[in-house]
Coordinates of C-alpha atoms and ligand atoms in Angstrom, one line a residue:
M1 CA 125.8 187.4 59.1
K2 CA 127.7 186.5 62.3
F3 CA 131.1 184.7 62.0
F4 CA 131.9 182.0 64.6
V5 CA 135.1 180.0 64.5
D6 CA 134.7 176.2 64.8
T7 CA 137.8 175.2 66.9
A8 CA 139.1 174.7 70.4
D9 CA 142.6 175.8 69.4
I10 CA 143.5 178.9 71.4
D11 CA 146.0 180.3 69.0
D12 CA 143.6 180.1 66.1
I13 CA 140.9 181.8 68.2
K14 CA 143.2 184.6 69.2
E15 CA 144.2 185.1 65.6
M16 CA 140.6 185.3 64.5
A17 CA 139.6 187.5 67.4
A18 CA 142.4 190.0 66.5
T19 CA 140.7 190.6 63.1
G20 CA 137.7 192.2 65.0
L21 CA 135.4 190.1 62.8
L22 CA 134.8 187.2 65.2
D23 CA 131.3 187.0 66.8
G24 CA 131.6 183.7 68.7
V25 CA 133.1 180.2 68.9
T26 CA 131.8 176.7 68.6
T27 CA 133.4 173.5 70.0
N28 CA 132.3 169.9 70.1
P29 CA 133.8 166.8 71.8
S30 CA 135.9 166.0 68.8
L31 CA 137.4 169.5 68.7
I32 CA 138.1 169.3 72.5
A33 CA 139.8 165.9 72.0
K34 CA 141.9 167.4 69.1
S35 CA 143.0 170.3 71.4
G36 CA 144.4 167.8 73.9
R37 CA 143.3 170.2 76.7
D38 CA 141.0 169.8 79.8
F39 CA 137.5 170.6 78.7
M40 CA 136.6 173.0 81.5
E41 CA 140.0 174.7 81.4
V42 CA 140.1 175.3 77.6
T43 CA 136.4 176.4 77.5
K44 CA 137.0 179.0 80.2
E45 CA 140.0 180.3 78.3
I46 CA 138.0 180.5 75.1
C47 CA 135.2 182.4 76.9
G48 CA 137.7 185.0 77.8
L49 CA 138.7 185.6 74.2
T50 CA 135.3 186.7 72.9
D51 CA 132.2 188.4 74.2
G52 CA 130.1 186.3 71.9
P53 CA 128.6 182.9 72.6
V54 CA 130.9 179.9 73.1
S55 CA 129.2 176.6 72.5
A56 CA 130.2 173.9 74.9
E57 CA 128.5 170.5 74.3
V58 CA 127.0 168.1 76.8
V59 CA 128.0 164.5 76.5
A60 CA 125.2 162.8 78.4
L61 CA 122.4 161.2 76.3
D62 CA 119.6 161.5 78.9
H63 CA 117.8 164.6 80.0
E64 CA 118.5 164.5 83.7
T65 CA 122.3 164.1 83.2
M66 CA 122.3 166.7 80.4
M67 CA 120.7 169.2 82.9
K68 CA 123.4 168.4 85.5
E69 CA 126.2 168.8 82.9
A70 CA 124.7 172.0 81.6
E71 CA 124.6 173.3 85.2
V72 CA 128.4 172.8 85.5
L73 CA 129.1 174.2 82.0
R74 CA 127.0 177.4 82.4
K75 CA 129.0 178.3 85.5
I76 CA 132.1 178.6 83.4
A77 CA 131.2 182.1 82.1
D78 CA 128.2 184.2 81.1
N79 CA 128.8 183.7 77.4
V80 CA 128.7 179.9 77.5
C81 CA 126.0 178.5 75.1
I82 CA 125.0 174.9 76.0
K83 CA 125.1 172.6 73.0
V84 CA 122.7 169.7 73.0
P85 CA 122.1 167.0 70.3
L86 CA 118.9 167.0 68.3
T87 CA 117.2 164.1 70.2
I88 CA 114.1 164.0 72.4
D89 CA 116.2 164.3 75.5
G90 CA 118.3 167.1 73.9
L91 CA 115.2 169.1 73.0
K92 CA 113.7 168.6 76.5
T93 CA 116.9 170.0 77.9
C94 CA 116.9 172.8 75.4
K95 CA 113.3 173.8 76.5
A96 CA 114.2 173.7 80.2
L97 CA 117.4 175.7 79.7
T98 CA 116.0 178.4 77.4
N99 CA 113.0 178.8 79.7
D100 CA 115.5 179.7 82.3
G101 CA 117.3 182.2 80.1
T102 CA 120.3 180.1 79.1
M103 CA 121.6 180.1 75.5
V104 CA 121.3 176.8 73.8
N105 CA 122.7 175.6 70.5
V106 CA 120.9 172.5 69.1
T107 CA 123.4 170.5 67.1
L108 CA 123.5 167.6 64.7
C109 CA 120.5 168.9 62.7
F110 CA 120.1 167.1 59.3
S111 CA 116.5 167.9 58.4
A112 CA 114.1 170.8 58.2
N113 CA 111.6 169.0 60.4
Q114 CA 114.4 168.6 63.1
A115 CA 115.0 172.4 62.8
L116 CA 111.3 173.0 63.3
L117 CA 111.4 171.0 66.5
A118 CA 114.5 172.9 67.7
A119 CA 112.7 176.2 67.1
K120 CA 109.6 175.0 69.0
A121 CA 111.9 174.0 71.8
G122 CA 113.1 177.6 72.0
A123 CA 116.6 177.0 70.8
T124 CA 118.8 180.1 70.5
F125 CA 120.7 178.5 67.6
V126 CA 120.1 175.4 65.4
S127 CA 123.2 173.9 63.8
P128 CA 122.5 172.2 60.4
F129 CA 125.6 170.3 59.3
V130 CA 125.9 171.2 55.6
G131 CA 129.3 169.5 54.9
R132 CA 128.3 166.1 56.4
H133 CA 124.9 166.5 54.6
D134 CA 126.8 166.9 51.3
D135 CA 129.2 164.1 52.1
N136 CA 126.2 161.7 52.3
G137 CA 124.7 162.6 49.0
F138 CA 122.2 165.3 50.2
D139 CA 122.2 169.0 49.4
G140 CA 123.3 170.9 52.5
M141 CA 122.3 174.3 51.0
E142 CA 118.8 173.1 50.2
L143 CA 118.5 172.3 53.9
I144 CA 119.4 175.8 54.8
E145 CA 116.9 177.2 52.3
D146 CA 114.1 175.1 53.8
I147 CA 114.9 176.0 57.3
R148 CA 115.0 179.7 56.4
L149 CA 111.6 179.4 54.7
I150 CA 110.0 177.6 57.7
Y151 CA 111.5 180.0 60.3
D152 CA 110.3 183.0 58.3
N153 CA 106.9 181.5 57.9
Y154 CA 106.4 181.4 61.6
D155 CA 108.7 184.3 62.8
F156 CA 110.8 181.9 64.8
E157 CA 113.6 183.7 66.5
T158 CA 116.0 180.7 66.6
E159 CA 119.1 181.6 64.6
I160 CA 120.3 179.4 61.8
L161 CA 123.9 178.6 62.6
V162 CA 125.4 176.9 59.5
A163 CA 127.9 174.2 60.7
S164 CA 130.2 171.6 59.2
I165 CA 131.2 174.2 56.6
R166 CA 133.9 172.9 54.3
H167 CA 134.7 175.8 51.9
A168 CA 134.1 179.5 51.1
T169 CA 131.3 178.7 48.7
H170 CA 129.2 177.3 51.6
V171 CA 129.7 180.7 53.3
L172 CA 128.6 182.6 50.2
Q173 CA 125.5 180.4 49.7
S174 CA 124.6 180.7 53.4
A175 CA 124.8 184.5 53.2
K176 CA 122.7 184.6 50.1
I177 CA 120.0 182.5 51.7
G178 CA 120.1 184.7 54.8
A179 CA 121.5 182.3 57.4
D180 CA 122.2 184.1 60.7
V181 CA 125.5 182.6 61.6
A182 CA 128.3 180.6 59.9
T183 CA 130.7 178.6 62.0
M184 CA 133.9 177.9 60.1
P185 CA 137.2 176.2 60.6
P186 CA 140.0 178.9 60.7
A187 CA 141.2 177.9 57.2
V188 CA 137.8 178.7 55.7
I189 CA 137.7 182.1 57.4
K190 CA 141.2 182.9 56.0
A191 CA 140.1 181.7 52.5
L192 CA 137.3 184.4 52.5
F193 CA 140.0 187.1 52.5
K194 CA 141.8 185.7 49.5
H195 CA 141.5 186.6 45.9
V196 CA 144.2 186.2 43.2
L197 CA 143.5 189.6 41.8
T198 CA 143.9 191.3 45.2
D199 CA 147.3 189.7 45.5
K200 CA 148.2 190.7 41.9
G201 CA 146.9 194.2 42.5
I202 CA 149.0 194.7 45.6
E203 CA 152.1 193.4 43.8
G204 CA 151.5 195.9 40.9
F205 CA 150.9 198.9 43.3
M206 CA 154.0 198.0 45.4
A207 CA 156.2 197.8 42.3
D208 CA 154.9 201.2 41.0
W209 CA 155.2 202.8 44.4
A210 CA 158.8 201.7 44.8
K211 CA 159.6 203.5 41.5
T212 CA 158.4 206.8 43.0
G213 CA 161.0 206.6 45.8
Q214 CA 158.5 208.1 48.2
T215 CA 157.4 207.2 51.7
I216 CA 154.2 208.0 53.6
L217 CA 155.7 207.9 57.0
R218 CA 158.4 210.6 57.1
Ligands
E4P301 C1 129.9 172.9 64.9 O1 129.2 173.3 65.8 C2 130.0 171.5 64.5 O2 130.2 170.7 65.5 C3 131.0 171.4 63.4 O3 130.8 172.4 62.5 C4 131.0 170.0 62.7 O4 131.9 170.1 61.6 P1 132.5 168.7 60.9 O5 131.4 168.1 60.1 O6 133.6 169.3 60.0 O7 133.0 167.9 62.0

């Protein structure tokens, strides 16, 4: 499973990239606003921190303006992935852009039927929002299972990019279902490394090693 980080914070992205485990970045208008940076400038900087796809979202709601915005965004770097909302205009834009070889992430997906439409529109990625789905009394993971089943039934190549991840269990469940990508806030990626027994084990080994009085680097 690919790991994307869901942020526009440069320091967080650099930290995640340094682990060697980062496969891409997702942003959205809220994350850009949170960064306090100029959209074009920060997106260009992010694109230089990873070879993987960097999702940059259009803000127009009509197809013609989305196409114009996508034209501007895709000039930022070769690894820009245009993010469009799951609407009729968004999917028209998705079809036109992917026909032209541009990567597209279809965002704000909340049903398996919507994911089916995104795949038919040739989306590179579809982003089901599991956290917001859970928040509203639905089962985000059931949605991922349904999309996986449908995509496998028809050999769709669209990658399932699990978004709106809130905790490590969402990541585990996504991996068990066979989702292609998880985009996570930096805190969730860090939480994946943690286990109380790992910390306790290190503590014990360090204490015993100190008793030997030895060093490895001599
Ligand atoms: C990523 O592409 C999405 O925009 C993001 O995961 C949404 O997460 P949220 O529901 O925590 O805002």
